[in-house]
mmCIF file of C-alpha atoms in Angstrom:
data_model
loop_
_atom_site.group_PDB
_atom_site.id
_atom_site.type_symbol
_atom_site.label_atom_id
_atom_site.label_comp_id
_atom_site.label_asym_id
_atom_site.label_seq_id
_atom_site.Cartn_x
_atom_site.Cartn_y
_atom_site.Cartn_z
ATOM 1 C CA UNK A 29 -51.881 -19.543 -15.682
ATOM 2 C CA UNK A 30 -51.373 -23.135 -15.141
ATOM 3 C CA UNK A 31 -53.191 -24.894 -12.418
ATOM 4 C CA UNK A 32 -53.835 -28.846 -11.556
ATOM 5 C CA UNK A 33 -56.439 -30.713 -9.714
ATOM 6 C CA UNK A 34 -56.108 -34.120 -8.244
ATOM 7 C CA UNK A 35 -59.283 -36.231 -8.143
ATOM 8 C CA UNK A 36 -59.140 -38.201 -4.894
ATOM 9 C CA UNK A 37 -62.578 -39.264 -4.123
ATOM 10 C CA UNK A 38 -62.769 -43.030 -5.063
ATOM 11 C CA UNK A 39 -63.773 -45.792 -2.556
ATOM 12 C CA UNK A 40 -61.100 -48.443 -3.560
ATOM 13 C CA UNK A 41 -63.355 -51.485 -2.685
ATOM 14 C CA UNK A 42 -61.186 -53.913 -4.660
ATOM 15 C CA UNK A 43 -58.389 -53.287 -1.972
ATOM 16 C CA UNK A 44 -60.484 -54.205 0.908
ATOM 17 C CA UNK A 45 -59.982 -54.989 3.786
ATOM 18 C CA UNK A 46 -57.040 -52.195 3.861
ATOM 19 C CA UNK A 47 -59.077 -49.677 1.888
ATOM 20 C CA UNK A 48 -62.079 -48.581 3.977
ATOM 21 C CA UNK A 49 -64.738 -46.052 3.856
ATOM 22 C CA UNK A 50 -63.014 -43.898 6.274
ATOM 23 C CA UNK A 51 -59.399 -44.345 4.740
ATOM 24 C CA UNK A 52 -59.597 -45.426 1.104
ATOM 25 C CA UNK A 53 -56.807 -46.592 -1.062
ATOM 26 C CA UNK A 54 -55.528 -43.147 -2.144
ATOM 27 C CA UNK A 55 -54.892 -42.157 1.613
ATOM 28 C CA UNK A 56 -53.300 -45.327 2.747
ATOM 29 C CA UNK A 57 -49.571 -45.080 3.309
ATOM 30 C CA UNK A 58 -48.872 -48.484 1.705
ATOM 31 C CA UNK A 59 -46.728 -47.592 -1.203
ATOM 32 C CA UNK A 60 -42.877 -48.128 -0.998
ATOM 33 C CA UNK A 61 -41.462 -44.638 -1.632
ATOM 34 C CA UNK A 62 -38.149 -45.130 -3.718
ATOM 35 C CA UNK A 63 -36.812 -41.706 -2.636
ATOM 36 C CA UNK A 64 -37.305 -42.022 1.091
ATOM 37 C CA UNK A 65 -37.497 -45.805 1.573
ATOM 38 C CA UNK A 66 -40.684 -45.194 3.741
ATOM 39 C CA UNK A 67 -44.431 -45.873 3.090
ATOM 40 C CA UNK A 68 -46.348 -43.166 1.346
ATOM 41 C CA UNK A 69 -49.889 -42.603 -0.073
ATOM 42 C CA UNK A 70 -50.790 -42.600 -3.572
ATOM 43 C CA UNK A 71 -52.161 -39.112 -3.123
ATOM 44 C CA UNK A 72 -48.853 -37.892 -1.947
ATOM 45 C CA UNK A 73 -47.160 -39.328 -4.920
ATOM 46 C CA UNK A 74 -49.673 -37.620 -7.291
ATOM 47 C CA UNK A 75 -48.930 -34.252 -5.351
ATOM 48 C CA UNK A 76 -45.274 -34.744 -5.732
ATOM 49 C CA UNK A 77 -45.654 -35.319 -9.405
ATOM 50 C CA UNK A 78 -46.607 -31.835 -9.977
ATOM 51 C CA UNK A 79 -43.444 -30.311 -8.548
ATOM 52 C CA UNK A 80 -41.917 -28.050 -11.236
ATOM 53 C CA UNK A 81 -45.054 -28.218 -13.307
ATOM 54 C CA UNK A 82 -47.510 -26.221 -11.286
ATOM 55 C CA UNK A 83 -46.695 -24.159 -8.007
ATOM 56 C CA UNK A 84 -48.192 -25.241 -4.774
ATOM 57 C CA UNK A 85 -50.769 -22.474 -4.365
ATOM 58 C CA UNK A 86 -52.375 -23.483 -7.804
ATOM 59 C CA UNK A 87 -52.927 -26.999 -6.914
ATOM 60 C CA UNK A 88 -56.365 -28.382 -5.845
ATOM 61 C CA UNK A 89 -57.687 -31.616 -4.628
ATOM 62 C CA UNK A 90 -61.242 -32.713 -5.188
ATOM 63 C CA UNK A 91 -62.231 -35.500 -2.662
ATOM 64 C CA UNK A 92 -64.923 -36.554 -0.194
ATOM 65 C CA UNK A 93 -65.479 -33.901 2.409
ATOM 66 C CA UNK A 94 -64.963 -36.869 5.051
ATOM 67 C CA UNK A 95 -61.318 -37.059 3.955
ATOM 68 C CA UNK A 96 -60.449 -33.377 4.374
ATOM 69 C CA UNK A 97 -58.789 -33.931 7.862
ATOM 70 C CA UNK A 98 -56.811 -37.022 6.860
ATOM 71 C CA UNK A 99 -55.443 -35.014 3.688
ATOM 72 C CA UNK A 100 -54.657 -32.043 5.738
ATOM 73 C CA UNK A 101 -52.481 -34.388 7.909
ATOM 74 C CA UNK A 102 -50.873 -36.141 5.014
ATOM 75 C CA UNK A 103 -50.436 -32.979 2.790
ATOM 76 C CA UNK A 104 -50.141 -30.015 4.996
ATOM 77 C CA UNK A 105 -49.267 -27.591 1.999
ATOM 78 C CA UNK A 106 -52.764 -27.911 0.884
ATOM 79 C CA UNK A 107 -54.931 -25.347 2.778
ATOM 80 C CA UNK A 108 -58.568 -25.743 3.306
ATOM 81 C CA UNK A 109 -59.486 -23.608 0.307
ATOM 82 C CA UNK A 110 -57.504 -25.795 -2.046
ATOM 83 C CA UNK A 111 -59.498 -29.003 -0.946
ATOM 84 C CA UNK A 112 -62.881 -29.202 -2.683
ATOM 85 C CA UNK A 113 -65.038 -31.140 -0.528
ATOM 86 C CA UNK A 114 -67.754 -33.166 -2.134
ATOM 87 C CA UNK A 115 -70.607 -33.908 0.158
ATOM 88 C CA UNK A 116 -71.330 -37.030 -1.899
ATOM 89 C CA UNK A 117 -69.685 -38.437 -4.924
ATOM 90 C CA UNK A 118 -71.283 -37.536 -8.121
ATOM 91 C CA UNK A 119 -68.749 -38.987 -10.702
ATOM 92 C CA UNK A 120 -66.009 -37.393 -12.492
ATOM 93 C CA UNK A 121 -67.864 -35.005 -14.697
ATOM 94 C CA UNK A 122 -69.081 -32.993 -11.732
ATOM 95 C CA UNK A 123 -65.737 -33.225 -9.994
ATOM 96 C CA UNK A 124 -64.112 -31.598 -12.916
ATOM 97 C CA UNK A 125 -66.873 -29.053 -13.258
ATOM 98 C CA UNK A 126 -66.543 -28.034 -9.645
ATOM 99 C CA UNK A 127 -62.763 -27.518 -10.013
ATOM 100 C CA UNK A 128 -63.354 -25.523 -13.259
ATOM 101 C CA UNK A 129 -65.959 -23.298 -11.798
ATOM 102 C CA UNK A 130 -63.825 -22.454 -8.697
ATOM 103 C CA UNK A 131 -60.581 -21.881 -10.848
ATOM 104 C CA UNK A 132 -62.406 -19.805 -13.478
ATOM 105 C CA UNK A 133 -63.806 -17.492 -10.766
ATOM 106 C CA UNK A 134 -60.245 -16.831 -9.415
ATOM 107 C CA UNK A 135 -58.382 -16.771 -12.785
ATOM 108 C CA UNK A 136 -60.599 -16.384 -15.935
ATOM 109 C CA UNK A 137 -57.586 -17.701 -18.061
ATOM 110 C CA UNK A 138 -56.893 -20.698 -15.806
ATOM 111 C CA UNK A 139 -55.642 -23.841 -17.851
ATOM 112 C CA UNK A 140 -55.651 -26.893 -15.407
ATOM 113 C CA UNK A 141 -54.422 -30.581 -15.627
ATOM 114 C CA UNK A 142 -56.778 -33.165 -13.986
ATOM 115 C CA UNK A 143 -54.906 -35.947 -12.395
ATOM 116 C CA UNK A 144 -55.835 -39.204 -10.643
ATOM 117 C CA UNK A 145 -54.648 -40.196 -7.315
ATOM 118 C CA UNK A 146 -54.517 -44.032 -7.753
ATOM 119 C CA UNK A 147 -51.646 -44.558 -10.218
ATOM 120 C CA UNK A 148 -48.056 -45.116 -10.291
ATOM 121 C CA UNK A 149 -46.377 -43.284 -13.140
ATOM 122 C CA UNK A 150 -42.622 -43.426 -13.812
ATOM 123 C CA UNK A 151 -40.245 -41.846 -14.754
ATOM 124 C CA UNK A 152 -41.303 -38.374 -13.442
ATOM 125 C CA UNK A 153 -39.314 -36.575 -16.069
ATOM 126 C CA UNK A 154 -41.239 -38.025 -19.032
ATOM 127 C CA UNK A 155 -44.563 -37.476 -17.189
ATOM 128 C CA UNK A 156 -43.734 -33.874 -16.748
ATOM 129 C CA UNK A 157 -42.553 -33.381 -20.340
ATOM 130 C CA UNK A 158 -45.740 -34.789 -21.668
ATOM 131 C CA UNK A 159 -47.682 -32.637 -19.369
ATOM 132 C CA UNK A 160 -45.929 -29.525 -20.583
ATOM 133 C CA UNK A 161 -46.645 -30.453 -23.993
ATOM 134 C CA UNK A 162 -50.301 -30.769 -23.199
ATOM 135 C CA UNK A 163 -50.377 -27.297 -21.294
ATOM 136 C CA UNK A 164 -48.860 -25.796 -24.527
ATOM 137 C CA UNK A 165 -51.344 -27.476 -26.761
ATOM 138 C CA UNK A 166 -54.182 -25.785 -24.863
ATOM 139 C CA UNK A 167 -52.238 -22.514 -24.703
ATOM 140 C CA UNK A 168 -52.070 -22.806 -28.452
ATOM 141 C CA UNK A 169 -55.795 -23.452 -28.863
ATOM 142 C CA UNK A 170 -57.845 -22.637 -25.823
ATOM 143 C CA UNK A 171 -60.927 -24.662 -27.125
ATOM 144 C CA UNK A 172 -58.807 -27.791 -27.297
ATOM 145 C CA UNK A 173 -59.362 -30.645 -24.759
ATOM 146 C CA UNK A 174 -56.146 -32.745 -24.322
ATOM 147 C CA UNK A 175 -56.301 -36.320 -23.013
ATOM 148 C CA UNK A 176 -53.503 -38.801 -22.532
ATOM 149 C CA UNK A 177 -53.028 -42.127 -24.049
ATOM 150 C CA UNK A 178 -51.073 -44.836 -22.299
ATOM 151 C CA UNK A 179 -49.158 -47.369 -24.766
ATOM 152 C CA UNK A 180 -50.822 -50.722 -23.793
ATOM 153 C CA UNK A 181 -48.613 -53.550 -22.646
ATOM 154 C CA UNK A 182 -51.412 -56.210 -23.056
ATOM 155 C CA UNK A 183 -54.877 -56.305 -24.330
ATOM 156 C CA UNK A 184 -56.756 -55.000 -21.179
ATOM 157 C CA UNK A 185 -60.509 -55.357 -20.757
ATOM 158 C CA UNK A 186 -60.692 -53.048 -17.783
ATOM 159 C CA UNK A 187 -59.675 -49.713 -19.539
ATOM 160 C CA UNK A 188 -61.358 -47.526 -22.078
ATOM 161 C CA UNK A 189 -59.253 -46.789 -25.310
ATOM 162 C CA UNK A 190 -58.333 -43.707 -27.390
ATOM 163 C CA UNK A 191 -57.853 -44.020 -31.142
ATOM 164 C CA UNK A 192 -55.204 -41.674 -32.659
ATOM 165 C CA UNK A 193 -55.974 -39.651 -35.783
ATOM 166 C CA UNK A 194 -53.686 -37.301 -37.793
ATOM 167 C CA UNK A 195 -50.452 -36.097 -35.758
ATOM 168 C CA UNK A 196 -50.265 -32.480 -34.681
ATOM 169 C CA UNK A 197 -46.928 -30.997 -35.957
ATOM 170 C CA UNK A 198 -47.453 -27.319 -35.561
ATOM 171 C CA UNK A 199 -46.056 -27.140 -32.042
ATOM 172 C CA UNK A 200 -42.432 -27.398 -30.675
ATOM 173 C CA UNK A 201 -41.056 -30.414 -29.007
ATOM 174 C CA UNK A 202 -43.833 -32.779 -29.933
ATOM 175 C CA UNK A 203 -41.799 -35.743 -31.191
ATOM 176 C CA UNK A 204 -40.134 -38.500 -29.124
ATOM 177 C CA UNK A 205 -36.441 -39.319 -29.166
ATOM 178 C CA UNK A 206 -37.021 -41.566 -32.345
ATOM 179 C CA UNK A 207 -38.744 -38.817 -34.121
ATOM 180 C CA UNK A 208 -42.414 -40.253 -33.686
ATOM 181 C CA UNK A 209 -45.128 -37.622 -33.214
ATOM 182 C CA UNK A 210 -46.263 -37.386 -29.427
ATOM 183 C CA UNK A 211 -49.494 -35.389 -30.151
ATOM 184 C CA UNK A 212 -52.491 -36.486 -32.156
ATOM 185 C CA UNK A 213 -56.051 -35.558 -33.031
ATOM 186 C CA UNK A 214 -58.507 -38.144 -31.476
ATOM 187 C CA UNK A 215 -60.321 -40.339 -33.891
ATOM 188 C CA UNK A 216 -62.551 -41.849 -31.198
ATOM 189 C CA UNK A 217 -63.033 -42.920 -27.690
ATOM 190 C CA UNK A 218 -63.849 -46.627 -27.114
ATOM 191 C CA UNK A 219 -65.545 -48.064 -23.821
ATOM 192 C CA UNK A 220 -63.996 -51.157 -22.045
ATOM 193 C CA UNK A 221 -63.811 -53.706 -24.843
ATOM 194 C CA UNK A 222 -64.153 -57.481 -24.853
ATOM 195 C CA UNK A 223 -60.830 -59.548 -25.286
ATOM 196 C CA UNK A 224 -61.018 -59.822 -28.844
ATOM 197 C CA UNK A 225 -61.554 -56.269 -29.568
ATOM 198 C CA UNK A 226 -58.846 -55.320 -27.129
ATOM 199 C CA UNK A 227 -56.478 -57.618 -28.814
ATOM 200 C CA UNK A 228 -57.296 -56.104 -32.230
ATOM 201 C CA UNK A 229 -56.678 -52.521 -30.749
ATOM 202 C CA UNK A 230 -53.358 -53.478 -29.367
ATOM 203 C CA UNK A 231 -52.294 -55.244 -32.559
ATOM 204 C CA UNK A 232 -53.348 -52.110 -34.737
ATOM 205 C CA UNK A 233 -50.850 -49.739 -32.850
ATOM 206 C CA UNK A 234 -53.472 -47.075 -33.307
ATOM 207 C CA UNK A 235 -54.926 -47.143 -29.631
ATOM 208 C CA UNK A 236 -53.824 -46.319 -26.340
ATOM 209 C CA UNK A 237 -55.400 -46.793 -22.923
ATOM 210 C CA UNK A 238 -57.474 -43.812 -21.694
ATOM 211 C CA UNK A 239 -55.520 -42.531 -18.670
ATOM 212 C CA UNK A 240 -58.258 -40.530 -17.206
ATOM 213 C CA UNK A 241 -56.034 -37.338 -17.059
ATOM 214 C CA UNK A 242 -56.726 -34.067 -18.855
ATOM 215 C CA UNK A 243 -55.527 -30.723 -19.752
ATOM 216 C CA UNK A 244 -57.907 -28.000 -20.681
ATOM 217 C CA UNK A 245 -59.135 -24.408 -20.159
ATOM 218 C CA UNK A 246 -61.504 -24.000 -17.138
ATOM 219 C CA UNK A 247 -63.882 -21.616 -19.061
ATOM 220 C CA UNK A 248 -63.895 -24.105 -22.039
ATOM 221 C CA UNK A 249 -64.929 -26.957 -19.737
ATOM 222 C CA UNK A 250 -67.800 -24.774 -18.328
ATOM 223 C CA UNK A 251 -68.929 -23.722 -21.898
ATOM 224 C CA UNK A 252 -68.741 -27.405 -22.837
ATOM 225 C CA UNK A 253 -71.004 -28.334 -19.744
ATOM 226 C CA UNK A 254 -73.493 -25.532 -20.550
ATOM 227 C CA UNK A 255 -73.896 -27.109 -23.955
ATOM 228 C CA UNK A 256 -74.094 -30.768 -23.214
ATOM 229 C CA UNK A 257 -74.738 -31.048 -19.334
ATOM 230 C CA UNK A 258 -76.683 -27.903 -18.457
ATOM 231 C CA UNK A 259 -77.819 -29.166 -15.127
ATOM 232 C CA UNK A 260 -74.244 -29.824 -13.821
ATOM 233 C CA UNK A 261 -73.147 -26.333 -15.341
ATOM 234 C CA UNK A 262 -76.069 -24.519 -13.475
ATOM 235 C CA UNK A 263 -75.246 -26.265 -10.231
ATOM 236 C CA UNK A 264 -71.517 -25.544 -10.200
ATOM 237 C CA UNK A 265 -72.143 -21.998 -11.303
ATOM 238 C CA UNK A 266 -74.334 -21.542 -8.201
ATOM 239 C CA UNK A 267 -71.587 -23.183 -5.999
ATOM 240 C CA UNK A 268 -68.910 -20.888 -7.550
ATOM 241 C CA UNK A 269 -71.065 -17.822 -6.868
ATOM 242 C CA UNK A 270 -71.065 -18.581 -3.154
ATOM 243 C CA UNK A 271 -67.274 -19.599 -3.046
ATOM 244 C CA UNK A 272 -65.437 -17.755 -0.421
ATOM 245 C CA UNK A 273 -68.508 -16.577 1.391
ATOM 246 C CA UNK A 274 -70.215 -17.780 4.580
ATOM 247 C CA UNK A 275 -72.653 -19.392 2.557
ATOM 248 C CA UNK A 276 -70.313 -21.693 0.729
ATOM 249 C CA UNK A 277 -70.711 -24.919 2.749
ATOM 250 C CA UNK A 278 -74.505 -24.580 2.809
ATOM 251 C CA UNK A 279 -74.778 -24.212 -0.907
ATOM 252 C CA UNK A 280 -72.384 -26.959 -1.687
ATOM 253 C CA UNK A 281 -74.398 -29.368 0.548
ATOM 254 C CA UNK A 282 -77.749 -28.256 -0.917
ATOM 255 C CA UNK A 283 -76.631 -28.145 -4.659
ATOM 256 C CA UNK A 284 -74.017 -30.867 -5.175
ATOM 257 C CA UNK A 285 -76.130 -33.922 -4.333
ATOM 258 C CA UNK A 286 -78.676 -32.825 -6.972
ATOM 259 C CA UNK A 287 -76.116 -32.972 -9.846
ATOM 260 C CA UNK A 288 -76.698 -35.869 -12.396
ATOM 261 C CA UNK A 289 -74.167 -38.545 -11.940
ATOM 262 C CA UNK A 290 -71.973 -39.025 -14.959
ATOM 263 C CA UNK A 291 -68.441 -39.549 -16.000
ATOM 264 C CA UNK A 292 -66.293 -37.242 -18.012
ATOM 265 C CA UNK A 293 -66.060 -39.761 -20.777
ATOM 266 C CA UNK A 294 -69.928 -39.852 -21.106
ATOM 267 C CA UNK A 295 -70.703 -36.358 -20.129
ATOM 268 C CA UNK A 296 -68.026 -34.405 -22.050
ATOM 269 C CA UNK A 297 -65.550 -36.338 -24.334
ATOM 270 C CA UNK A 298 -67.878 -38.575 -26.284
ATOM 271 C CA UNK A 299 -70.454 -35.700 -27.157
ATOM 272 C CA UNK A 300 -67.705 -33.378 -28.183
ATOM 273 C CA UNK A 301 -66.088 -36.353 -30.357
ATOM 274 C CA UNK A 302 -69.564 -36.887 -31.829
ATOM 275 C CA UNK A 303 -70.074 -33.362 -32.649
ATOM 276 C CA UNK A 304 -66.569 -33.124 -34.377
ATOM 277 C CA UNK A 305 -67.660 -35.970 -36.690
ATOM 278 C CA UNK A 306 -70.769 -33.924 -37.543
ATOM 279 C CA UNK A 307 -68.477 -30.935 -38.523
ATOM 280 C CA UNK A 308 -69.065 -28.930 -35.139
ATOM 281 C CA UNK A 309 -65.660 -27.311 -34.431
ATOM 282 C CA UNK A 310 -66.731 -25.509 -31.202
ATOM 283 C CA UNK A 311 -64.373 -27.684 -29.382
ATOM 284 C CA UNK A 312 -61.425 -30.046 -30.485
ATOM 285 C CA UNK A 313 -59.841 -32.997 -28.820
ATOM 286 C CA UNK A 314 -56.063 -33.963 -28.743
ATOM 287 C CA UNK A 315 -54.318 -36.881 -27.234
ATOM 288 C CA UNK A 316 -50.642 -36.958 -26.045
ATOM 289 C CA UNK A 317 -48.641 -40.191 -25.981
ATOM 290 C CA UNK A 318 -47.884 -40.772 -22.187
ATOM 291 C CA UNK A 319 -44.995 -43.359 -22.820
ATOM 292 C CA UNK A 320 -44.273 -44.097 -19.081
ATOM 293 C CA UNK A 321 -44.715 -47.027 -16.855
ATOM 294 C CA UNK A 322 -48.386 -46.611 -15.759
ATOM 295 C CA UNK A 323 -49.959 -48.845 -13.104
ATOM 296 C CA UNK A 324 -53.518 -48.489 -11.930
ATOM 297 C CA UNK A 325 -53.376 -49.485 -8.411
ATOM 298 C CA UNK A 326 -56.921 -50.748 -8.310
ATOM 299 C CA UNK A 327 -56.698 -54.460 -7.088
ATOM 300 C CA UNK A 328 -54.542 -56.645 -4.905
ATOM 301 C CA UNK A 329 -52.699 -58.134 -8.018
ATOM 302 C CA UNK A 330 -51.935 -54.690 -9.334
ATOM 303 C CA UNK A 331 -50.727 -53.648 -5.911
ATOM 304 C CA UNK A 332 -48.436 -56.554 -5.919
ATOM 305 C CA UNK A 333 -46.470 -55.057 -8.826
ATOM 306 C CA UNK A 334 -45.397 -52.252 -6.355
ATOM 307 C CA UNK A 335 -43.774 -54.661 -4.056
ATOM 308 C CA UNK A 336 -40.343 -56.466 -4.566
ATOM 309 C CA UNK A 337 -40.682 -60.143 -5.343
ATOM 310 C CA UNK A 338 -38.390 -62.924 -3.973
ATOM 311 C CA UNK A 339 -36.997 -65.674 -6.253
ATOM 312 C CA UNK A 340 -40.199 -67.622 -6.027
ATOM 313 C CA UNK A 341 -42.297 -64.597 -6.946
ATOM 314 C CA UNK A 342 -43.746 -64.000 -3.459
ATOM 315 C CA UNK A 343 -44.271 -60.550 -2.308
ATOM 316 C CA UNK A 344 -44.626 -59.590 1.419
ATOM 317 C CA UNK A 345 -45.675 -56.161 2.364
ATOM 318 C CA UNK A 346 -47.197 -54.187 5.333
ATOM 319 C CA UNK A 347 -46.250 -52.938 8.657
ATOM 320 C CA UNK A 348 -46.575 -56.412 10.200
ATOM 321 C CA UNK A 349 -44.679 -59.661 9.689
ATOM 322 C CA UNK A 350 -45.214 -61.930 6.771
ATOM 323 C CA UNK A 351 -43.656 -65.110 5.328
ATOM 324 C CA UNK A 352 -44.235 -67.716 2.766
ATOM 325 C CA UNK A 353 -42.587 -71.226 2.760
ATOM 326 C CA UNK A 354 -42.732 -73.679 -0.172
ATOM 327 C CA UNK A 355 -45.111 -71.422 -2.192
ATOM 328 C CA UNK A 356 -45.036 -69.367 -5.379
ATOM 329 C CA UNK A 357 -46.538 -66.016 -6.707
ATOM 330 C CA UNK A 358 -48.215 -65.157 -3.343
ATOM 331 C CA UNK A 359 -48.956 -61.760 -2.038
ATOM 332 C CA UNK A 360 -49.091 -61.471 1.795
ATOM 333 C CA UNK A 361 -49.898 -57.990 3.310
ATOM 334 C CA UNK A 362 -49.485 -58.123 6.980
ATOM 335 C CA UNK A 363 -51.056 -55.101 9.094
ATOM 336 C CA UNK A 364 -50.066 -53.670 12.290
ATOM 337 C CA UNK A 365 -50.393 -55.694 15.654
ATOM 338 C CA UNK A 366 -47.319 -57.825 15.639
ATOM 339 C CA UNK A 367 -49.137 -60.991 14.378
ATOM 340 C CA UNK A 368 -47.209 -63.163 12.036
ATOM 341 C CA UNK A 369 -49.087 -64.042 8.830
ATOM 342 C CA UNK A 370 -47.543 -67.323 7.442
ATOM 343 C CA UNK A 371 -48.296 -69.183 4.249
ATOM 344 C CA UNK A 372 -47.208 -72.981 3.711
ATOM 345 C CA UNK A 373 -47.315 -74.814 0.304
ATOM 346 C CA UNK A 374 -49.502 -72.075 -1.175
ATOM 347 C CA UNK A 375 -49.417 -70.720 -4.707
ATOM 348 C CA UNK A 376 -51.046 -67.839 -6.306
ATOM 349 C CA UNK A 377 -52.807 -66.559 -3.175
ATOM 350 C CA UNK A 378 -53.493 -63.167 -1.709
ATOM 351 C CA UNK A 379 -53.698 -62.792 2.120
ATOM 352 C CA UNK A 380 -54.391 -59.482 3.471
ATOM 353 C CA UNK A 381 -54.474 -59.204 7.346
ATOM 354 C CA UNK A 382 -55.790 -56.240 9.357
ATOM 355 C CA UNK A 383 -56.851 -55.807 12.944
ATOM 356 C CA UNK A 384 -60.501 -56.097 12.003
ATOM 357 C CA UNK A 385 -60.671 -58.344 8.975
ATOM 358 C CA UNK A 386 -58.494 -60.848 7.148
ATOM 359 C CA UNK A 387 -58.775 -61.550 3.301
ATOM 360 C CA UNK A 388 -57.846 -64.851 1.943
ATOM 361 C CA UNK A 389 -58.315 -65.373 -1.991
ATOM 362 C CA UNK A 390 -56.819 -66.869 -5.036
ATOM 363 C CA UNK A 391 -55.216 -64.220 -7.151
ATOM 364 C CA UNK A 392 -57.552 -65.161 -9.957
ATOM 365 C CA UNK A 393 -60.719 -64.037 -7.924
ATOM 366 C CA UNK A 394 -59.555 -60.556 -7.379
ATOM 367 C CA UNK A 395 -62.088 -59.034 -9.632
ATOM 368 C CA UNK A 396 -64.882 -60.758 -7.556
ATOM 369 C CA UNK A 397 -63.851 -58.766 -4.331
ATOM 370 C CA UNK A 398 -66.720 -56.232 -4.907
ATOM 371 C CA UNK A 399 -69.228 -59.107 -4.406
ATOM 372 C CA UNK A 400 -67.695 -60.066 -1.095
ATOM 373 C CA UNK A 401 -67.548 -56.342 -0.078
ATOM 374 C CA UNK A 402 -71.206 -55.970 -0.771
ATOM 375 C CA UNK A 403 -71.944 -58.672 1.762
ATOM 376 C CA UNK A 404 -69.721 -57.501 4.417
ATOM 377 C CA UNK A 405 -71.298 -55.981 7.458
ATOM 378 C CA UNK A 406 -71.431 -52.081 7.220
ATOM 379 C CA UNK A 407 -69.100 -51.344 10.080
ATOM 380 C CA UNK A 408 -66.355 -53.172 8.294
ATOM 381 C CA UNK A 409 -66.820 -51.609 4.842
#
């Protein structure tokens, strides 16, 4: 059966001071909802994206145990047993392994999509069509891992890249409206490049941004981990054996912090890709073109793209009051409290006001926010 898991455990430090340890970016209701007109969380948008793809009872969220109560309030359809609470973050390979082990115990034939909780993806109908294609690719070959490549809109140095290989043609509805293939074998994965290499990748037309989303069979994930990351495999299998028993929480709290911290790309995708080049056909990797608007809401400049701009390029958001006079290309996020946040004669600034902290910085310094965050007193993180 088809299942899905949303990974929602990130800290979101580059969206400080709104994104905080107790309420990180994926749980903040600060995204304008085009359907309701209100403010919604990135996590709720990710859950909504699954409607019509995977039924509610077959959806999981993997997140910090500390966020469980906030998620239950935001998404009451997710029962406690479908929220996989990590006592500590151990990177994405262990989140995926956790989900795979729990799903395989319930449904040995489970195929599941892994989605992120920090992206804007539009339009929904194309997203769902590409997800359906990925599910069908895994149903056709249960040892196949499917990733999604986003068509680059600029030579980004902050994303990994996927290079397409030969097209996969032996499956229905695998071409775009203009007849181009949508599914390919993967030639290689490339980590975040420098600008010159990123420019070359984009110009070649052979590369897409690695979206961090996947579709695969749960048992195949576990078999892969047993081969390449046996410590993670042993740990999550111990957790799965206690799942649904009174020892469940104690086992998770004891075992999960011991799992080696590593990403999906390093822990699974790169070893499998290297093995394929050596002639090992235990697993295969495909990529599906995700030809959508894809926005990684990971910084204040990227968040600004979710806010409507005035004629001067200024964007004002938040539940409070903000204004800009004689300025251009500013972002003002005014928090609750009734205080007016006003900018006069400023260009290319980011001002974020909350009851406990106010951030003022040039847009060009957004990538340095982690440095500031590391020096903020602990109670404000």
